[in-house]
């Protein structure tokens, strides 16, 4: 943790750039952007469409030029990088290989996918968080787990001095949402969800292969989100996944690692590349996070002993789909790529494992915002509060 507000998984702090950086990124001075006299007036669709087409065509053309250089110059050098994974390089999978994965694994329910969802309600008297995790195969849902957390500040204390209590709660609520205490609370919710997804994959799933979303060694887990217990439990589960189970594949649907994704755009349909282990990334997290002494030692041990066993790669199943980062055990990296690609080719326009999408839809259906909102509204009504504490902003997902 390098500042008072630690980085978060999906609400990362934006860096502050100078005017020169702004000019380089957007092609105009910041002063020009802030001058409202230079802004368009009304809605001139012809000019808007012309500008969009020109800018997008220029960006796509540049990507095409970059793609050719990556294929001819960068890919051949993957294995010679200083900290390269020994099997780093580009590989091709055939349609026949993918068909075998369909027949022998995916459609025989030998792959379980796990995903989670989180919804919360936040109001003055109470905060409620609901975390749900579902396990799905192509034969249906095999497990669903949920946890609800209730934050009741007023109900948790009783000093016998009503005036002092009221003043304390006013001060506490005023300061709570301006400091890092609530930031850590939000991080804890995300960390708990990330942990629960991996724990379900290890302890509750039964298939030969296990599939998850994102990076298995997520930042929230490797940092513990600021909580020693979460760190220790998370690393224990990850060690079991990595050293005992091994047959797993995680696929990312985000724009993290944009440099590697740029390389992925140079892949042809049906190609995948093995890039590096997670040791370098793990070292960066541990160096930059503020742990306690025992926690830091625990994190370093994981990075030293377990991170080198997880390989990061990238695949592309269609010329019409984006490349996807994937993570797998080094002993099963090629087969993991085939499993992810075989599932992704079922929706070539998206190029992302369909089983993970099915799991996400199933999880939202069981633990989504609509059912949760109904329970919250009913409870407020039964308490005689009507809807005075219900706001759109109070619902988060």
CSV table of C-alpha atoms in Angstrom, one decimal:
chain,number,residue,atom,x,y,z
A,1,UNK,CA,0.0,0.0,0.0
A,2,UNK,CA,1.8,3.0,-1.3
A,3,UNK,CA,-0.6,5.7,-0.1
A,4,UNK,CA,-3.4,6.4,2.4
A,5,UNK,CA,-5.9,5.1,-0.1
A,6,UNK,CA,-4.9,1.6,-1.3
A,7,UNK,CA,-5.5,0.6,-4.9
A,8,UNK,CA,-8.7,-1.3,-5.4
A,9,UNK,CA,-9.6,-4.0,-7.9
A,10,UNK,CA,-12.2,-2.2,-10.0
A,11,UNK,CA,-11.8,1.4,-8.6
A,12,UNK,CA,-8.1,2.0,-9.2
A,13,UNK,CA,-7.0,5.5,-8.5
A,14,UNK,CA,-6.1,7.6,-11.6
A,15,UNK,CA,-2.6,8.9,-11.8
A,16,UNK,CA,-2.2,12.7,-12.1
A,17,UNK,CA,-0.6,13.8,-15.3
A,18,UNK,CA,0.9,17.0,-16.4
A,19,UNK,CA,-0.2,19.3,-19.3
A,20,UNK,CA,2.4,17.8,-21.6
A,21,UNK,CA,1.1,14.2,-20.9
A,22,UNK,CA,-2.5,15.4,-21.6
A,23,UNK,CA,-1.4,17.0,-24.9
A,24,UNK,CA,0.4,13.8,-25.9
A,25,UNK,CA,-2.6,11.6,-25.1
A,26,UNK,CA,-5.4,13.7,-26.6
A,27,UNK,CA,-3.7,15.7,-29.3
A,28,UNK,CA,-4.7,19.1,-27.9
A,29,UNK,CA,-3.9,21.4,-25.0
A,30,UNK,CA,-5.9,21.0,-21.7
A,31,UNK,CA,-6.6,24.8,-21.9
A,32,UNK,CA,-8.2,24.2,-25.3
A,33,UNK,CA,-10.4,21.4,-23.9
A,34,UNK,CA,-11.5,23.6,-20.9
A,35,UNK,CA,-12.5,26.5,-23.3
A,36,UNK,CA,-16.3,26.1,-23.7
A,37,UNK,CA,-16.2,28.4,-26.7
A,38,UNK,CA,-14.4,25.6,-28.6
A,39,UNK,CA,-17.1,23.1,-27.6
A,40,UNK,CA,-19.7,22.0,-30.2
A,41,UNK,CA,-23.1,23.5,-29.9
A,42,UNK,CA,-26.2,21.4,-30.4
A,43,UNK,CA,-26.0,17.9,-32.0
A,44,UNK,CA,-24.4,18.0,-35.5
A,45,UNK,CA,-24.6,14.3,-36.4
A,46,UNK,CA,-22.8,14.7,-39.7
A,47,UNK,CA,-19.7,16.3,-38.1
A,48,UNK,CA,-19.8,13.9,-35.1
A,49,UNK,CA,-19.9,10.8,-37.4
A,50,UNK,CA,-17.2,12.1,-39.6
A,51,UNK,CA,-14.9,12.7,-36.6
A,52,UNK,CA,-15.7,9.3,-35.1
A,53,UNK,CA,-14.9,7.6,-38.4
A,54,UNK,CA,-11.7,9.5,-39.0
A,55,UNK,CA,-10.4,8.9,-35.4
A,56,UNK,CA,-11.4,5.2,-35.3
A,57,UNK,CA,-10.0,4.5,-38.8
A,58,UNK,CA,-6.7,6.1,-37.9
A,59,UNK,CA,-6.5,4.1,-34.6
A,60,UNK,CA,-7.4,0.8,-36.4
A,61,UNK,CA,-4.8,1.5,-39.2
A,62,UNK,CA,-2.1,2.1,-36.6
A,63,UNK,CA,-3.0,-1.2,-34.8
A,64,UNK,CA,-2.7,-3.0,-38.1
A,65,UNK,CA,0.8,-1.7,-38.6
A,66,UNK,CA,1.7,-2.6,-35.1
A,67,UNK,CA,0.3,-6.1,-35.5
A,68,UNK,CA,2.7,-6.8,-38.4
A,69,UNK,CA,5.7,-5.8,-36.4
A,70,UNK,CA,4.6,-7.8,-33.4
A,71,UNK,CA,4.2,-11.0,-35.5
A,72,UNK,CA,7.5,-10.6,-37.3
A,73,UNK,CA,9.7,-9.2,-34.6
A,74,UNK,CA,8.2,-9.6,-31.1
A,75,UNK,CA,6.8,-13.1,-31.1
A,76,UNK,CA,10.1,-14.8,-32.2
A,77,UNK,CA,11.8,-13.1,-29.1
A,78,UNK,CA,9.3,-14.2,-26.4
A,79,UNK,CA,11.5,-17.1,-25.4
A,80,UNK,CA,14.6,-15.0,-25.1
A,81,UNK,CA,13.3,-12.4,-22.7
A,82,UNK,CA,15.4,-12.1,-19.5
A,83,UNK,CA,12.8,-13.6,-17.2
A,84,UNK,CA,11.0,-15.6,-19.8
A,85,UNK,CA,9.0,-18.7,-19.1
A,86,UNK,CA,10.9,-21.6,-20.7
A,87,UNK,CA,8.0,-22.6,-23.0
A,88,UNK,CA,7.2,-19.0,-23.9
A,89,UNK,CA,6.1,-18.6,-27.5
A,90,UNK,CA,3.2,-18.8,-29.9
A,91,UNK,CA,1.3,-22.1,-30.5
A,92,UNK,CA,-1.5,-23.2,-32.8
A,93,UNK,CA,-4.5,-25.3,-31.9
A,94,UNK,CA,-6.4,-27.2,-34.6
A,95,UNK,CA,-10.2,-27.5,-34.9
A,96,UNK,CA,-9.8,-31.2,-34.3
A,97,UNK,CA,-8.1,-30.5,-30.9
A,98,UNK,CA,-10.9,-28.3,-29.9
A,99,UNK,CA,-13.6,-30.8,-30.9
A,100,UNK,CA,-11.9,-33.4,-28.7
A,101,UNK,CA,-12.0,-31.0,-25.7
A,102,UNK,CA,-15.7,-30.5,-26.4
A,103,UNK,CA,-16.4,-34.3,-26.5
A,104,UNK,CA,-14.1,-35.5,-23.7
A,105,UNK,CA,-14.3,-32.6,-21.2
A,106,UNK,CA,-16.8,-29.8,-21.7
A,107,UNK,CA,-19.9,-31.6,-22.7
A,108,UNK,CA,-19.2,-34.5,-20.3
A,109,UNK,CA,-19.3,-32.1,-17.3
A,110,UNK,CA,-15.6,-32.5,-16.6
A,111,UNK,CA,-15.2,-28.7,-16.4
A,112,UNK,CA,-16.7,-26.7,-13.5
A,113,UNK,CA,-16.9,-22.9,-13.8
A,114,UNK,CA,-17.1,-20.7,-10.7
A,115,UNK,CA,-18.1,-17.0,-10.6
A,116,UNK,CA,-19.5,-14.7,-8.0
A,117,UNK,CA,-21.6,-11.6,-7.7
A,118,UNK,CA,-21.9,-8.8,-5.2
A,119,UNK,CA,-24.8,-6.4,-4.5
A,120,UNK,CA,-25.1,-4.0,-1.6
A,121,UNK,CA,-27.5,-1.5,0.0
A,122,UNK,CA,-26.1,1.5,1.9
A,123,UNK,CA,-28.2,3.8,3.9
A,124,UNK,CA,-27.8,5.9,7.1
A,125,UNK,CA,-29.1,3.2,9.6
A,126,UNK,CA,-27.6,0.1,7.9
A,127,UNK,CA,-25.4,-1.3,5.2
A,128,UNK,CA,-26.1,-4.7,3.7
A,129,UNK,CA,-23.8,-6.6,1.4
A,130,UNK,CA,-24.7,-9.8,-0.3
A,131,UNK,CA,-22.0,-12.0,-1.9
A,132,UNK,CA,-23.1,-15.0,-4.0
A,133,UNK,CA,-21.0,-17.7,-5.6
A,134,UNK,CA,-22.2,-20.3,-8.1
A,135,UNK,CA,-20.6,-23.5,-9.5
A,136,UNK,CA,-21.9,-24.4,-13.0
A,137,UNK,CA,-21.1,-27.1,-15.6
A,138,UNK,CA,-22.9,-27.8,-18.9
A,139,UNK,CA,-25.1,-30.3,-17.0
A,140,UNK,CA,-26.4,-27.5,-14.7
A,141,UNK,CA,-25.7,-25.8,-11.4
A,142,UNK,CA,-23.9,-28.0,-8.8
A,143,UNK,CA,-23.5,-25.4,-6.0
A,144,UNK,CA,-24.6,-22.0,-4.9
A,145,UNK,CA,-23.4,-20.2,-1.8
A,146,UNK,CA,-24.2,-16.8,-0.3
A,147,UNK,CA,-23.1,-14.6,2.6
A,148,UNK,CA,-24.8,-11.5,3.9
A,149,UNK,CA,-23.0,-8.9,5.9
A,150,UNK,CA,-24.8,-6.3,8.0
A,151,UNK,CA,-23.2,-3.1,9.2
A,152,UNK,CA,-25.3,-1.5,12.1
A,153,UNK,CA,-23.3,1.4,13.6
A,154,UNK,CA,-26.1,2.7,15.8
A,155,UNK,CA,-27.1,-0.8,17.1
A,156,UNK,CA,-23.6,-1.8,18.1
A,157,UNK,CA,-22.9,0.7,20.9
A,158,UNK,CA,-24.7,1.9,24.0
A,159,UNK,CA,-22.9,4.3,26.3
A,160,UNK,CA,-25.9,5.4,28.4
A,161,UNK,CA,-25.4,9.1,27.3
A,162,UNK,CA,-27.8,9.7,24.4
A,163,UNK,CA,-26.4,13.2,23.5
A,164,UNK,CA,-22.8,12.0,23.5
A,165,UNK,CA,-23.8,8.9,21.4
A,166,UNK,CA,-25.6,11.2,18.9
A,167,UNK,CA,-22.6,13.5,18.6
A,168,UNK,CA,-20.2,10.6,18.3
A,169,UNK,CA,-22.3,9.0,15.5
A,170,UNK,CA,-22.6,12.3,13.6
A,171,UNK,CA,-18.8,12.7,13.7
A,172,UNK,CA,-18.1,9.1,12.9
A,173,UNK,CA,-20.4,9.1,9.9
A,174,UNK,CA,-19.0,12.4,8.6
A,175,UNK,CA,-15.5,11.1,8.8
A,176,UNK,CA,-16.0,7.5,7.8
A,177,UNK,CA,-16.7,8.2,4.2
A,178,UNK,CA,-13.9,10.7,3.8
A,179,UNK,CA,-11.1,8.4,4.9
A,180,UNK,CA,-9.6,5.0,4.2
A,181,UNK,CA,-11.7,3.0,6.7
A,182,UNK,CA,-14.6,2.7,4.3
A,183,UNK,CA,-12.3,2.2,1.4
A,184,UNK,CA,-10.8,-0.8,3.2
A,185,UNK,CA,-14.4,-2.0,3.9
A,186,UNK,CA,-15.2,-2.0,0.1
A,187,UNK,CA,-11.9,-3.7,-0.6
A,188,UNK,CA,-12.7,-6.4,2.0
A,189,UNK,CA,-16.0,-7.1,0.3
A,190,UNK,CA,-14.2,-7.6,-3.0
A,191,UNK,CA,-11.5,-9.6,-1.3
A,192,UNK,CA,-14.1,-11.9,0.4
A,193,UNK,CA,-15.8,-12.5,-2.9
A,194,UNK,CA,-12.5,-13.3,-4.7
A,195,UNK,CA,-11.6,-15.6,-1.9
A,196,UNK,CA,-15.0,-17.3,-1.9
A,197,UNK,CA,-14.8,-17.9,-5.6
A,198,UNK,CA,-11.5,-19.7,-5.3
A,199,UNK,CA,-12.4,-21.6,-2.2
A,200,UNK,CA,-15.5,-22.9,-3.9
A,201,UNK,CA,-13.4,-23.9,-6.9
A,202,UNK,CA,-11.0,-25.9,-4.6
A,203,UNK,CA,-13.3,-27.2,-1.9
A,204,UNK,CA,-16.8,-27.5,-3.5
A,205,UNK,CA,-16.3,-28.1,-7.3
A,206,UNK,CA,-15.9,-31.8,-8.3
A,207,UNK,CA,-15.0,-31.7,-12.0
A,208,UNK,CA,-11.6,-32.7,-13.3
A,209,UNK,CA,-11.0,-29.2,-14.6
A,210,UNK,CA,-11.9,-25.9,-12.8
A,211,UNK,CA,-12.4,-22.6,-14.5
A,212,UNK,CA,-12.6,-19.1,-13.1
A,213,UNK,CA,-12.6,-15.4,-14.1
A,214,UNK,CA,-9.8,-13.0,-13.8
A,215,UNK,CA,-6.3,-13.6,-12.3
A,216,UNK,CA,-6.3,-16.4,-9.8
A,217,UNK,CA,-3.7,-14.6,-7.7
A,218,UNK,CA,-5.7,-11.4,-7.6
A,219,UNK,CA,-4.4,-8.2,-6.0
A,220,UNK,CA,-7.1,-8.4,-3.3
A,221,UNK,CA,-5.9,-11.8,-2.3
A,222,UNK,CA,-2.2,-11.3,-2.5
A,223,UNK,CA,-2.5,-8.1,-0.4
A,224,UNK,CA,-5.2,-9.5,1.9
A,225,UNK,CA,-7.0,-6.2,1.2
A,226,UNK,CA,-5.4,-5.1,4.5
A,227,UNK,CA,-6.6,-8.0,6.6
A,228,UNK,CA,-4.2,-10.7,7.9
A,229,UNK,CA,-6.9,-13.3,8.2
A,230,UNK,CA,-8.0,-12.8,4.6
A,231,UNK,CA,-4.4,-12.9,3.4
A,232,UNK,CA,-3.7,-16.2,5.2
A,233,UNK,CA,-6.9,-17.9,4.1
A,234,UNK,CA,-6.6,-16.7,0.5
A,235,UNK,CA,-3.0,-17.9,0.1
A,236,UNK,CA,-3.8,-21.2,1.7
A,237,UNK,CA,-6.6,-21.8,-0.8
A,238,UNK,CA,-4.4,-20.7,-3.7
A,239,UNK,CA,-1.6,-23.0,-2.6
A,240,UNK,CA,-4.1,-25.9,-2.7
A,241,UNK,CA,-5.3,-24.9,-6.1
A,242,UNK,CA,-1.7,-24.5,-7.5
A,243,UNK,CA,0.1,-27.4,-5.8
A,244,UNK,CA,-2.7,-30.0,-5.3
A,245,UNK,CA,-5.3,-29.6,-8.0
A,246,UNK,CA,-3.3,-28.0,-10.8
A,247,UNK,CA,-5.9,-28.5,-13.6
A,248,UNK,CA,-7.4,-25.0,-13.6
A,249,UNK,CA,-7.7,-22.2,-16.1
A,250,UNK,CA,-8.6,-18.6,-15.3
A,251,UNK,CA,-9.7,-16.2,-18.1
A,252,UNK,CA,-9.8,-12.4,-17.9
A,253,UNK,CA,-12.5,-10.3,-19.4
A,254,UNK,CA,-10.8,-6.9,-18.5
A,255,UNK,CA,-8.4,-4.6,-20.1
A,256,UNK,CA,-5.6,-5.2,-17.6
A,257,UNK,CA,-2.1,-5.9,-19.0
A,258,UNK,CA,-2.8,-3.8,-22.1
A,259,UNK,CA,0.7,-4.4,-23.4
A,260,UNK,CA,0.1,-8.1,-23.5
A,261,UNK,CA,-3.4,-7.6,-25.0
A,262,UNK,CA,-1.7,-5.5,-27.8
A,263,UNK,CA,0.5,-8.5,-28.5
A,264,UNK,CA,-2.6,-10.6,-28.5
A,265,UNK,CA,-4.2,-8.6,-31.3
A,266,UNK,CA,-1.3,-9.9,-33.5
A,267,UNK,CA,-2.4,-13.5,-32.9
A,268,UNK,CA,-4.3,-15.3,-35.7
A,269,UNK,CA,-7.5,-17.1,-34.9
A,270,UNK,CA,-6.7,-20.4,-33.2
A,271,UNK,CA,-3.3,-19.2,-31.8
A,272,UNK,CA,-2.2,-18.8,-28.2
A,273,UNK,CA,1.0,-17.5,-26.6
A,274,UNK,CA,2.6,-18.5,-23.3
A,275,UNK,CA,4.2,-15.4,-21.8
A,276,UNK,CA,5.6,-15.5,-18.3
A,277,UNK,CA,4.9,-16.8,-14.8
A,278,UNK,CA,3.2,-14.6,-12.1
A,279,UNK,CA,6.3,-14.2,-10.1
A,280,UNK,CA,7.3,-10.8,-11.4
A,281,UNK,CA,3.7,-9.5,-10.9
A,282,UNK,CA,3.6,-11.0,-7.4
A,283,UNK,CA,6.9,-9.3,-6.5
A,284,UNK,CA,5.5,-5.9,-7.5
A,285,UNK,CA,2.4,-6.3,-5.4
A,286,UNK,CA,4.3,-7.4,-2.3
A,287,UNK,CA,6.9,-4.6,-2.7
A,288,UNK,CA,4.3,-1.9,-3.0
A,289,UNK,CA,1.9,-3.0,-0.3
A,290,UNK,CA,2.2,-2.1,3.4
A,291,UNK,CA,2.0,-5.4,5.3
A,292,UNK,CA,2.7,-6.2,8.9
A,293,UNK,CA,5.9,-8.1,9.5
A,294,UNK,CA,4.4,-11.6,9.6
A,295,UNK,CA,2.0,-10.8,6.8
A,296,UNK,CA,4.7,-9.6,4.5
A,297,UNK,CA,6.8,-12.8,5.2
A,298,UNK,CA,3.7,-14.9,4.4
A,299,UNK,CA,3.2,-13.1,1.1
A,300,UNK,CA,6.8,-13.3,0.1
A,301,UNK,CA,6.8,-17.1,0.7
A,302,UNK,CA,3.8,-17.5,-1.6
A,303,UNK,CA,5.5,-15.4,-4.3
A,304,UNK,CA,8.7,-17.4,-4.0
A,305,UNK,CA,7.2,-20.9,-3.9
A,306,UNK,CA,3.8,-20.7,-5.7
A,307,UNK,CA,3.8,-17.8,-8.2
A,308,UNK,CA,6.4,-19.4,-10.5
A,309,UNK,CA,4.0,-22.3,-11.0
A,310,UNK,CA,1.3,-20.2,-12.6
A,311,UNK,CA,1.7,-19.2,-16.2
A,312,UNK,CA,0.1,-16.2,-17.9
A,313,UNK,CA,-0.8,-16.6,-21.5
A,314,UNK,CA,-3.1,-15.1,-24.2
A,315,UNK,CA,-5.3,-16.6,-26.8
A,316,UNK,CA,-7.5,-15.6,-29.7
A,317,UNK,CA,-10.2,-17.8,-31.2
A,318,UNK,CA,-11.6,-15.5,-33.9
A,319,UNK,CA,-10.5,-12.6,-36.1
A,320,UNK,CA,-13.7,-10.9,-34.9
A,321,UNK,CA,-13.0,-11.3,-31.2
A,322,UNK,CA,-10.6,-9.7,-28.8
A,323,UNK,CA,-7.7,-11.6,-27.4
A,324,UNK,CA,-8.1,-13.0,-23.8
A,325,UNK,CA,-5.5,-13.4,-21.1
A,326,UNK,CA,-5.5,-16.7,-19.3
A,327,UNK,CA,-3.7,-18.3,-16.4
A,328,UNK,CA,-2.9,-21.9,-15.8
A,329,UNK,CA,-0.5,-24.2,-14.0
A,330,UNK,CA,2.8,-24.6,-15.8
A,331,UNK,CA,2.4,-28.4,-16.0
A,332,UNK,CA,-1.0,-28.1,-17.8
A,333,UNK,CA,-0.6,-24.7,-19.6
A,334,UNK,CA,-1.2,-26.1,-23.1
A,335,UNK,CA,-4.2,-28.2,-22.2
A,336,UNK,CA,-5.6,-25.3,-20.2
A,337,UNK,CA,-5.4,-23.0,-23.3
A,338,UNK,CA,-7.2,-25.7,-25.3
A,339,UNK,CA,-10.0,-25.9,-22.7
A,340,UNK,CA,-10.4,-22.1,-22.6
A,341,UNK,CA,-10.3,-21.8,-26.4
A,342,UNK,CA,-12.7,-24.7,-27.0
A,343,UNK,CA,-15.3,-23.1,-24.7
A,344,UNK,CA,-14.7,-19.7,-26.2
A,345,UNK,CA,-15.2,-20.8,-29.8
A,346,UNK,CA,-18.8,-21.6,-29.0
A,347,UNK,CA,-19.3,-17.9,-29.2
A,348,UNK,CA,-16.7,-16.8,-31.7
A,349,UNK,CA,-18.0,-13.2,-31.8
A,350,UNK,CA,-17.2,-12.8,-28.1
A,351,UNK,CA,-14.2,-15.1,-27.9
A,352,UNK,CA,-14.7,-15.7,-24.1
A,353,UNK,CA,-15.5,-19.0,-22.4
A,354,UNK,CA,-19.3,-19.5,-22.7
A,355,UNK,CA,-19.4,-21.6,-19.5
A,356,UNK,CA,-18.1,-18.5,-17.5
A,357,UNK,CA,-20.9,-16.4,-19.0
A,358,UNK,CA,-23.5,-19.1,-18.2
A,359,UNK,CA,-22.1,-19.2,-14.6
A,360,UNK,CA,-22.3,-15.4,-14.4
A,361,UNK,CA,-25.9,-15.3,-15.6
A,362,UNK,CA,-26.9,-18.1,-13.3
A,363,UNK,CA,-25.3,-16.4,-10.3
A,364,UNK,CA,-27.0,-13.0,-11.1
A,365,UNK,CA,-30.3,-14.8,-11.5
A,366,UNK,CA,-30.0,-16.4,-8.0
A,367,UNK,CA,-28.2,-13.6,-6.1
A,368,UNK,CA,-28.8,-10.6,-8.3
A,369,UNK,CA,-30.0,-7.1,-7.5
A,370,UNK,CA,-33.7,-7.6,-8.3
A,371,UNK,CA,-34.3,-10.2,-5.6
A,372,UNK,CA,-32.0,-8.5,-3.2
A,373,UNK,CA,-33.8,-5.2,-3.7
A,374,UNK,CA,-37.2,-6.8,-3.1
A,375,UNK,CA,-36.0,-8.2,0.2
A,376,UNK,CA,-34.6,-4.9,1.3
A,377,UNK,CA,-37.7,-2.9,0.4
A,378,UNK,CA,-40.0,-5.5,2.2
A,379,UNK,CA,-37.8,-5.3,5.3
A,380,UNK,CA,-38.0,-1.5,5.4
A,381,UNK,CA,-41.8,-1.6,4.9
A,382,UNK,CA,-42.2,-4.1,7.7
A,383,UNK,CA,-40.1,-1.8,10.0
A,384,UNK,CA,-42.4,1.1,9.3
A,385,UNK,CA,-39.7,3.1,7.5
A,386,UNK,CA,-41.4,3.1,4.1
A,387,UNK,CA,-38.8,3.9,1.5
A,388,UNK,CA,-37.2,6.9,3.0
A,389,UNK,CA,-33.8,5.2,3.2
A,390,UNK,CA,-34.1,3.6,-0.3
A,391,UNK,CA,-32.2,5.5,-3.1
A,392,UNK,CA,-30.8,4.4,-6.4
A,393,UNK,CA,-27.4,5.4,-5.2
A,394,UNK,CA,-27.8,3.2,-2.2
A,395,UNK,CA,-27.8,0.1,-4.4
A,396,UNK,CA,-24.5,-1.1,-5.7
A,397,UNK,CA,-23.5,-4.2,-7.7
